[in-house]
GROMACS .gro file of C-alpha atoms in nm:
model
  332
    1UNK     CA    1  -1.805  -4.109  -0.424
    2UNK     CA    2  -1.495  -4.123  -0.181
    3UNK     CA    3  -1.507  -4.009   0.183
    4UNK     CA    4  -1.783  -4.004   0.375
    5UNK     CA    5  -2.056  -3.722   0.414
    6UNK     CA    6  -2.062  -3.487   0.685
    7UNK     CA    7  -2.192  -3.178   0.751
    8UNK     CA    8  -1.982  -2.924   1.037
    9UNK     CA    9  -2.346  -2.719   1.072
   10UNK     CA   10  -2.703  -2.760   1.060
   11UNK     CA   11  -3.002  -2.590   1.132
   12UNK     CA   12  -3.200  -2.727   1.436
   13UNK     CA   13  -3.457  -2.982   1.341
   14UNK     CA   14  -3.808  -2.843   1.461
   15UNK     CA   15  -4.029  -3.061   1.276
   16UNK     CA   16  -4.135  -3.254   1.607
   17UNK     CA   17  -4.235  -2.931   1.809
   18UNK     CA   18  -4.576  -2.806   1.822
   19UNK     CA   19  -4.705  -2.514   1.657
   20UNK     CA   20  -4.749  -2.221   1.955
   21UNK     CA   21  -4.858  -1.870   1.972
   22UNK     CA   22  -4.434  -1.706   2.024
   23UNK     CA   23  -4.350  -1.318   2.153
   24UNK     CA   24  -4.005  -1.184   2.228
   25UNK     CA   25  -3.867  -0.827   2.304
   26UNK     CA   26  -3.515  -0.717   2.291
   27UNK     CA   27  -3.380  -0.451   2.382
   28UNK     CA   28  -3.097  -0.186   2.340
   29UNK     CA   29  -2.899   0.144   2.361
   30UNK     CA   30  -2.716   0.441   2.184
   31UNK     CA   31  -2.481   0.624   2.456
   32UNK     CA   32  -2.491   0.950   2.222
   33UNK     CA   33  -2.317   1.216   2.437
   34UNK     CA   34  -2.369   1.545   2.483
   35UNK     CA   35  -2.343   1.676   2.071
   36UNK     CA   36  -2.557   1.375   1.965
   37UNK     CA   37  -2.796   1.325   2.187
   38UNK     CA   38  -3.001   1.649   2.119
   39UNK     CA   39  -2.990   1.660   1.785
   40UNK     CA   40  -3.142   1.271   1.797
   41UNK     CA   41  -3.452   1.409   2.031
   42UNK     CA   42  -3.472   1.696   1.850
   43UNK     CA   43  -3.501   1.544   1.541
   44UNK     CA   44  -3.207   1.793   1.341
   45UNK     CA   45  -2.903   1.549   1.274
   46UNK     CA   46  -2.799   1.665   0.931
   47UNK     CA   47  -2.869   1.296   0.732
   48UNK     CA   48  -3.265   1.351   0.876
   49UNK     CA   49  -3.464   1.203   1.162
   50UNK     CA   50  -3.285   0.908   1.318
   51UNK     CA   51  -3.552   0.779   1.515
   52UNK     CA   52  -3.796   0.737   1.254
   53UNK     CA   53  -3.545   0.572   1.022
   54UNK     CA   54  -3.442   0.356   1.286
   55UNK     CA   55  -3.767   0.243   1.345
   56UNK     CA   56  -3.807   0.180   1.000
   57UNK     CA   57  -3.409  -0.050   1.001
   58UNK     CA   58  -3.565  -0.218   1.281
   59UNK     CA   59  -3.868  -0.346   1.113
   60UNK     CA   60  -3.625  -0.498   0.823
   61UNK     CA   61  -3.390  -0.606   1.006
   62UNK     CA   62  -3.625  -0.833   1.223
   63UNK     CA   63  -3.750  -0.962   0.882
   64UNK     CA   64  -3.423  -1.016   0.762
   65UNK     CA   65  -3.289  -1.249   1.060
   66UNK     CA   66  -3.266  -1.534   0.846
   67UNK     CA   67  -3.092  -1.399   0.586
   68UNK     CA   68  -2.871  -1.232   0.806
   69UNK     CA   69  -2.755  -1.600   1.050
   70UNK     CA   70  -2.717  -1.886   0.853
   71UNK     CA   71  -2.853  -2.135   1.075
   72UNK     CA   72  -3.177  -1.892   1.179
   73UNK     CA   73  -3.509  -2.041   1.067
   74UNK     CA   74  -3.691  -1.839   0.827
   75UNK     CA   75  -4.002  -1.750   0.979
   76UNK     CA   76  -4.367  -1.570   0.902
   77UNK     CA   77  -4.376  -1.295   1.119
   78UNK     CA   78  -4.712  -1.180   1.221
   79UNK     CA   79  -4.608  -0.876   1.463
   80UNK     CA   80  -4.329  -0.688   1.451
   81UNK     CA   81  -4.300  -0.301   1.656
   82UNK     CA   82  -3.973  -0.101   1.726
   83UNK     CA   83  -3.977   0.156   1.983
   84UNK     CA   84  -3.719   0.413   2.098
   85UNK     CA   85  -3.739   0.677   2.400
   86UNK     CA   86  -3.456   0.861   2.503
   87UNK     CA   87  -3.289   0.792   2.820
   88UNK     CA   88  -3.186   1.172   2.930
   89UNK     CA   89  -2.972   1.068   3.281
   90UNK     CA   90  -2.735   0.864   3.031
   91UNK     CA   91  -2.768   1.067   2.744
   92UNK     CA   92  -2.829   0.737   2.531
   93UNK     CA   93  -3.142   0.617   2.326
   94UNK     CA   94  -3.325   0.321   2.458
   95UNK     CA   95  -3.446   0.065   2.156
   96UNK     CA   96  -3.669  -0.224   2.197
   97UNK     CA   97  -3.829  -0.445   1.917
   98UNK     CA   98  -4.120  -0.687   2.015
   99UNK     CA   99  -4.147  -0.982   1.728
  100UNK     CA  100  -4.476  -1.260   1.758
  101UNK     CA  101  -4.542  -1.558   1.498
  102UNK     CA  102  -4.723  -1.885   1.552
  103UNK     CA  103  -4.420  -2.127   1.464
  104UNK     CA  104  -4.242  -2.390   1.601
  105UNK     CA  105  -3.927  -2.209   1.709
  106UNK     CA  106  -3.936  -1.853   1.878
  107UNK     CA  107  -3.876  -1.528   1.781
  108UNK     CA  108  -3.613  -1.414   1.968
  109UNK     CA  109  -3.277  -1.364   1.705
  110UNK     CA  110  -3.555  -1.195   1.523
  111UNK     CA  111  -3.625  -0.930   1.813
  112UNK     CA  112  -3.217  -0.889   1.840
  113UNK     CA  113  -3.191  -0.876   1.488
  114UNK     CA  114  -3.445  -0.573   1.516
  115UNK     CA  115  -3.245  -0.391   1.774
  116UNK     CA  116  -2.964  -0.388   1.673
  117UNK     CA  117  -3.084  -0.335   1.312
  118UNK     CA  118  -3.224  -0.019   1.450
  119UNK     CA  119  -2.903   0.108   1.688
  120UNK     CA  120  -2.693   0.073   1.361
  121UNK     CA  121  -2.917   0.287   1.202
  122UNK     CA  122  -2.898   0.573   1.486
  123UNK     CA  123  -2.538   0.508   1.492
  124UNK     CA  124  -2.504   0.540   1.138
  125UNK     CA  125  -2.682   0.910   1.127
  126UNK     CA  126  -2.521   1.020   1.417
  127UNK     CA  127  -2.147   0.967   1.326
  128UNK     CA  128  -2.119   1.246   1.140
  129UNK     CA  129  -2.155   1.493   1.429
  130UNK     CA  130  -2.018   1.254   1.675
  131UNK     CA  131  -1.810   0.960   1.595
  132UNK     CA  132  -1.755   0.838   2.001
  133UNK     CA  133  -2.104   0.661   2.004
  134UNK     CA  134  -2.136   0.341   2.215
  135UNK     CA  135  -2.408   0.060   2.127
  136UNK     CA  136  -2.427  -0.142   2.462
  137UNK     CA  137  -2.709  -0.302   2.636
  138UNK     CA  138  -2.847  -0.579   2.398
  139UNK     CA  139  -3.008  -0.817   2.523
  140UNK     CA  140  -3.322  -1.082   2.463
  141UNK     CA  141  -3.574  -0.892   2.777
  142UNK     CA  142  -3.809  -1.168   2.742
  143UNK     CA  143  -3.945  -1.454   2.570
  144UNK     CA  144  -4.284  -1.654   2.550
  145UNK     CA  145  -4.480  -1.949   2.385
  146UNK     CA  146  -4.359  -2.288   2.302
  147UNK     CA  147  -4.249  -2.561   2.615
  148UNK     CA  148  -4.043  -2.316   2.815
  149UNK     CA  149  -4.366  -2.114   2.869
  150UNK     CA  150  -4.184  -1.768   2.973
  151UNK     CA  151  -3.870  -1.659   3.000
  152UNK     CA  152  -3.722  -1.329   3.161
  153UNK     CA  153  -3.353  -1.176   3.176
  154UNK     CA  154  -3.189  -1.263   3.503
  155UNK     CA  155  -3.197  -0.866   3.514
  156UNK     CA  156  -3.522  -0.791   3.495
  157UNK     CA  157  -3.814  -0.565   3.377
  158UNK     CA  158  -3.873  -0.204   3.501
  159UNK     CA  159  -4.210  -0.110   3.563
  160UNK     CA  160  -4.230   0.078   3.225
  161UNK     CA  161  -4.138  -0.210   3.047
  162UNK     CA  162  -4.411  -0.471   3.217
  163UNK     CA  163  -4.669  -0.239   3.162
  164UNK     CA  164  -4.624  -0.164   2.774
  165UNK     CA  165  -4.519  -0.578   2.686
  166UNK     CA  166  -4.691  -0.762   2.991
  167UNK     CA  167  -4.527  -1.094   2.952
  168UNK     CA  168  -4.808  -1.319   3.001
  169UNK     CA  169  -4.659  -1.677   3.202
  170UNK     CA  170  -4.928  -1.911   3.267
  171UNK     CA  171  -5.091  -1.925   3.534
  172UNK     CA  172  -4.965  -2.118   3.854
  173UNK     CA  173  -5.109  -2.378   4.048
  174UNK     CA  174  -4.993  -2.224   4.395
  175UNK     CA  175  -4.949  -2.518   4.591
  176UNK     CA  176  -5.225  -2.685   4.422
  177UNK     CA  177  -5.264  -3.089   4.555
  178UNK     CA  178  -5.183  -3.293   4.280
  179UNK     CA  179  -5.112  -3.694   4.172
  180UNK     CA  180  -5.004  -3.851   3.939
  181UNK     CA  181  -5.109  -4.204   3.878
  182UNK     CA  182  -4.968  -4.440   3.579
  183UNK     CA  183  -5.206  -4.725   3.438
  184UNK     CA  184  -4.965  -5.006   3.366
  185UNK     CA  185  -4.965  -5.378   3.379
  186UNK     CA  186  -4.609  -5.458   3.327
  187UNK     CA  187  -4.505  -5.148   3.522
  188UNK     CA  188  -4.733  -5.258   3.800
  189UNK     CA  189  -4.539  -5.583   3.757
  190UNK     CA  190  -4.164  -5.408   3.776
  191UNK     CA  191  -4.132  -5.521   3.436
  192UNK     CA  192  -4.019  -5.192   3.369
  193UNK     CA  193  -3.961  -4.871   3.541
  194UNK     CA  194  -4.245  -4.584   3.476
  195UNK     CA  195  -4.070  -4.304   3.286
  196UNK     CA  196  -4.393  -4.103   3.231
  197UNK     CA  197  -4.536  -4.034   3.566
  198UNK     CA  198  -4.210  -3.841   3.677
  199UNK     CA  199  -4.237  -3.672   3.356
  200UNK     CA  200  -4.575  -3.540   3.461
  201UNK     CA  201  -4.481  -3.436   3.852
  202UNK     CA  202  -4.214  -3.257   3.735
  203UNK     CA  203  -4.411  -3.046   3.486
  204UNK     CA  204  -4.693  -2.959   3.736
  205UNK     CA  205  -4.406  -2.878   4.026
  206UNK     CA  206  -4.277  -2.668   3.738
  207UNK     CA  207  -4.646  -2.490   3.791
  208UNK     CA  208  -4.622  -2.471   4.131
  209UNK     CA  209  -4.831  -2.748   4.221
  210UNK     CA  210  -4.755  -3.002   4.537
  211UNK     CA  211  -4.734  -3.341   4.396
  212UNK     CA  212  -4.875  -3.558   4.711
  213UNK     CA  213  -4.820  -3.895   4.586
  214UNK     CA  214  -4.755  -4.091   4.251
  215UNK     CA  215  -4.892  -4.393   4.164
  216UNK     CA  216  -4.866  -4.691   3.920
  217UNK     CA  217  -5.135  -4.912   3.902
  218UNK     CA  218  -5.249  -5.224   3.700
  219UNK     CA  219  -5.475  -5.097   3.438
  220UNK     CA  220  -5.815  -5.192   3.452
  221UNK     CA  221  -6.111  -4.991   3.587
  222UNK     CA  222  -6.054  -5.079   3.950
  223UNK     CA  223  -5.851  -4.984   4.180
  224UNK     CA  224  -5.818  -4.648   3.951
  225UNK     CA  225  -6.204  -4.581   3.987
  226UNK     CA  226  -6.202  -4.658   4.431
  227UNK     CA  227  -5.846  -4.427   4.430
  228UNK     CA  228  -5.983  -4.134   4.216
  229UNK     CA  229  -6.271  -4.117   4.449
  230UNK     CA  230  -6.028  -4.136   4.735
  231UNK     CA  231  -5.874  -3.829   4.561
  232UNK     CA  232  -6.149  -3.599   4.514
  233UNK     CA  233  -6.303  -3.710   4.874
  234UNK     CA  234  -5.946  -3.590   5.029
  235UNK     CA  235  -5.924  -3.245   4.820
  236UNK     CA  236  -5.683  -3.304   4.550
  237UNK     CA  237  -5.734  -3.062   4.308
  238UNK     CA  238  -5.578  -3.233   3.990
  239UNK     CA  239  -5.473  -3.605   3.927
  240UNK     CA  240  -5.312  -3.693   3.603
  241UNK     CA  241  -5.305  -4.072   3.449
  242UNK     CA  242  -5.092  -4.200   3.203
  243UNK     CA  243  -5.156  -4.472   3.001
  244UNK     CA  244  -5.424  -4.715   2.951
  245UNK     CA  245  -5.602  -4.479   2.691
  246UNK     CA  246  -5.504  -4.698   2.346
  247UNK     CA  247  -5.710  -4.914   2.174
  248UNK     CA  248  -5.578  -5.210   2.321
  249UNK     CA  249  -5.817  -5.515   2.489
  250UNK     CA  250  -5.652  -5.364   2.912
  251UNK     CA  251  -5.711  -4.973   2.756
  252UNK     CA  252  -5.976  -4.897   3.018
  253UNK     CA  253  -5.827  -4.546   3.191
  254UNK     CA  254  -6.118  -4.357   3.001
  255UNK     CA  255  -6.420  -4.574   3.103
  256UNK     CA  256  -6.249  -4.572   3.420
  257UNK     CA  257  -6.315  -4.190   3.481
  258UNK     CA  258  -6.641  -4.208   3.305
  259UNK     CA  259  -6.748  -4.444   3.554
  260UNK     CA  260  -6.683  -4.214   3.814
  261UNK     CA  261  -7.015  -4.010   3.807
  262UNK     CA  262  -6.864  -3.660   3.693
  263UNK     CA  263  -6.868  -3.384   3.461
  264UNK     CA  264  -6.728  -3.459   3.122
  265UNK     CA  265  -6.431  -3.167   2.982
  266UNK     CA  266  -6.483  -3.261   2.555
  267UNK     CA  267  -6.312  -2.951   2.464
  268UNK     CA  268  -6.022  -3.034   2.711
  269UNK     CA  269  -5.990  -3.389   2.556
  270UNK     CA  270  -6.004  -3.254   2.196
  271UNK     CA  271  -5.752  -2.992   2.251
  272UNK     CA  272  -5.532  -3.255   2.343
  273UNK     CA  273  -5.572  -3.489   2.074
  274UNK     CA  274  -5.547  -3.151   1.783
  275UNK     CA  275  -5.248  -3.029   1.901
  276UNK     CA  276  -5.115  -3.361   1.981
  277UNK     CA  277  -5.179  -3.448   1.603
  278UNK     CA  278  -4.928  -3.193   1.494
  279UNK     CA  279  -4.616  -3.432   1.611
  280UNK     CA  280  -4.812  -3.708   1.549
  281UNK     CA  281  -5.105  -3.852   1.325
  282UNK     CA  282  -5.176  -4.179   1.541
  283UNK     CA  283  -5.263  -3.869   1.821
  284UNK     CA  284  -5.583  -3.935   1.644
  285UNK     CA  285  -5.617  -4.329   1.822
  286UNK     CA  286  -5.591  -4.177   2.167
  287UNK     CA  287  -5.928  -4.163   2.402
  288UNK     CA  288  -5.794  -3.901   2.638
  289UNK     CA  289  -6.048  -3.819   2.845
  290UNK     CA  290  -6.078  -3.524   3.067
  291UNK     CA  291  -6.362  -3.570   3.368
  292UNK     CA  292  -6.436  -3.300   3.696
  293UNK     CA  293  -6.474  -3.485   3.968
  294UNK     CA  294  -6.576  -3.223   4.272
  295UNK     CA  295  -6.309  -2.990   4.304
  296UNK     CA  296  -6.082  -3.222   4.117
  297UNK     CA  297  -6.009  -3.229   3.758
  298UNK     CA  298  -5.884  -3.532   3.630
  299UNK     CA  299  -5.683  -3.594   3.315
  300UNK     CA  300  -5.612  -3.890   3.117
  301UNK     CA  301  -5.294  -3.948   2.907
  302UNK     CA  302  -5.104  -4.176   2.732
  303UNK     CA  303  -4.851  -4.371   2.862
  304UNK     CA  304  -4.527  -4.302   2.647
  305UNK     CA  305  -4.278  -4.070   2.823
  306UNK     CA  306  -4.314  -3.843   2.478
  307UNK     CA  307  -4.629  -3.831   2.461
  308UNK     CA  308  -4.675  -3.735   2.811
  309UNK     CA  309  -4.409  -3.430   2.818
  310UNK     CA  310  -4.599  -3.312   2.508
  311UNK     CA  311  -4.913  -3.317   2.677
  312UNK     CA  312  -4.775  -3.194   2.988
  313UNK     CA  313  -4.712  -2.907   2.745
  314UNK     CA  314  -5.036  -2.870   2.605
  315UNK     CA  315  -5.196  -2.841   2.937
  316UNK     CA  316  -4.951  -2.599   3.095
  317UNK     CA  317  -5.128  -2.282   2.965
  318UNK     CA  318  -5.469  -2.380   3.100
  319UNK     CA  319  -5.425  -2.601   3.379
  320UNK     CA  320  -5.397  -2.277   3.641
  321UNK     CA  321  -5.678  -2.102   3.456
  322UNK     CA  322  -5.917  -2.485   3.489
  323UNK     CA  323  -5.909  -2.482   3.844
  324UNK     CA  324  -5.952  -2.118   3.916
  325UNK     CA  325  -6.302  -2.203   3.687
  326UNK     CA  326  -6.413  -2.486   3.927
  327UNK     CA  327  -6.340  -2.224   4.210
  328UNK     CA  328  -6.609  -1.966   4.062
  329UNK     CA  329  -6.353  -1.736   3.943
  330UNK     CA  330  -6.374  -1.545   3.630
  331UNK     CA  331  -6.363  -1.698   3.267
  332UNK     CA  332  -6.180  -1.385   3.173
   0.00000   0.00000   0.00000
């Protein structure tokens, strides 16, 4: 074979990301004028009833996203709704399409691929009464799931619109006290410079949380044990460790926080090492360990930047909710 191989496209490689729950919602508009428009809402355009029909196009053409953009993934939809409500004051017809899967890779081109399935559709019954129609307004209205959490359009949602989708973003930490701490003997040492700890304050100032202070320590179960008790005794509400949770002869972050006295968090632990697993198998080796100390919930994590942003990930959904629990709230 002469040359050498190259390829100009390719389909993103999600085989790394984590399965997640994923919702999107586009949305879009006919402008149908003043011949069109009543014929639409009255349901008399000569070809038959354009909104049902477009309803209908949208449905396929959400299904149809991958066959439609090369470099779409092909994915199992598990949810897919079109609506459309006329818009009188413009004379137009307002589309949206709501798409949800569990995959690794969201939904949104599917959503789009829905609306404007579904505005070609209305376009193409209402030509033959009036051929100046305008399609206009398309545009992803939100997104949710995966590691961006949620995502809304620089322009908003009307009041309408939140209460039929209700984009649900996690809940926030509002100023929450928070550390970090990283369990590392070469670290500790300067051998190296922690990547993982930043990875963590970032992701719970992305929450809203105040990070206080970070940490690195030497691993081992003191000074961790004394500076978690600090911790709780000065009203942080959540401290994070990385590293020290292998199998390795200095591993001792988890019988650090079991030594502290507290309530164990299994499910918390476990949830991390399942989902964990789905980048990884040797997920599996990790003791993460999960402890309530007081009013502070402690969390430990291993030490590899990667493993630590995909954690960070795990715990963003239920982080907010963990801490409203310790407070007496609701478990609603």
């Amino acid at each position: 074979m002469s040359g050498q191989m190259s390829a100009a496209f390719h389909m993103a490689d999600v085989r790394d990301k984590r399965i997640t729950r994923r919702r999107a919602v586009a949305v879009g508009e006919l402008v149908a004028g003043p011949v069109a428009y009543p014929l639409i809402v009255e349901r008399r355009l000569p070809k038959g009833d354009a909104l049902v029909m477009a309803e209908i196009a949208g449905l396929q053409g959400a299904k149809m996203a991958s066959a439609l953009m090369p470099l779409c993934h092909p994915l199992p939809l598990e949810l897919v709704r079109v609506y459309c409500a006329p818009a009188p004051e413009r004379l137009a017809i307002r589309v949206w399409c709501e798409c949800a899967s569990e995959a690794r890779t969201g939904v949104e081109m599917e959503a789009l691929a829905g609306v404007n399935a579904a505005l070609l559709t209305l376009y193409d019954l209402s030509k033959p009464v009036e051929p100046a129609l305008e399609i206009g307004g398309v545009r992803l209205l939100f997104k949710e799931g995966g590691k961006s959490g949620v995502w809304l359009h620089p322009q908003g949602m009307d009041a309408e619109e939140r209460e039929r989708f209700r984009p649900r973003p996690p809940r926030q930490l509002q100023g929450a006290s928070c550390v970090v701490i990283t369990l590392s003997d070469r670290a500790s040492r300067g051998d190296y410079v922690d990547e993982s700890g930043p990875v963590l304050a970032e992701g719970l100032r992305a929450l809203g949380g105040e990070v206080v202070s970070t940490e690195v320590l030497a691993d081992g179960i003191e000074p961790l044990a004394g500076r978690l008790h600090a911790f709780a005794a000065s009203g942080i509400r959540i401290c994070l460790c990385t590293g020290g949770t292998g199998l390795g002869p200095r591993d001792l972050t988890p019988e650090a926080l079991q030594s502290l006295g507290g309530r164990s968090v299994p499910g918390l632990a476990q949830m991390l090492r399942g989902l964990s697993a789905q980048h990884t198998p040797l997920a599996w080796l990790s003791r993460a360990e999960v402890v309530q100390l007081g009013g502070m919930l402690v969390i430990a994590l291993p030490g590899s930047p990667r493993a630590a942003a995909q954690c960070m990930s795990i715990l963003t959904p239920v982080l907010g909710h963990a801490l409203a629990m310790i407070d007496g709230a609701s478990h609603a």
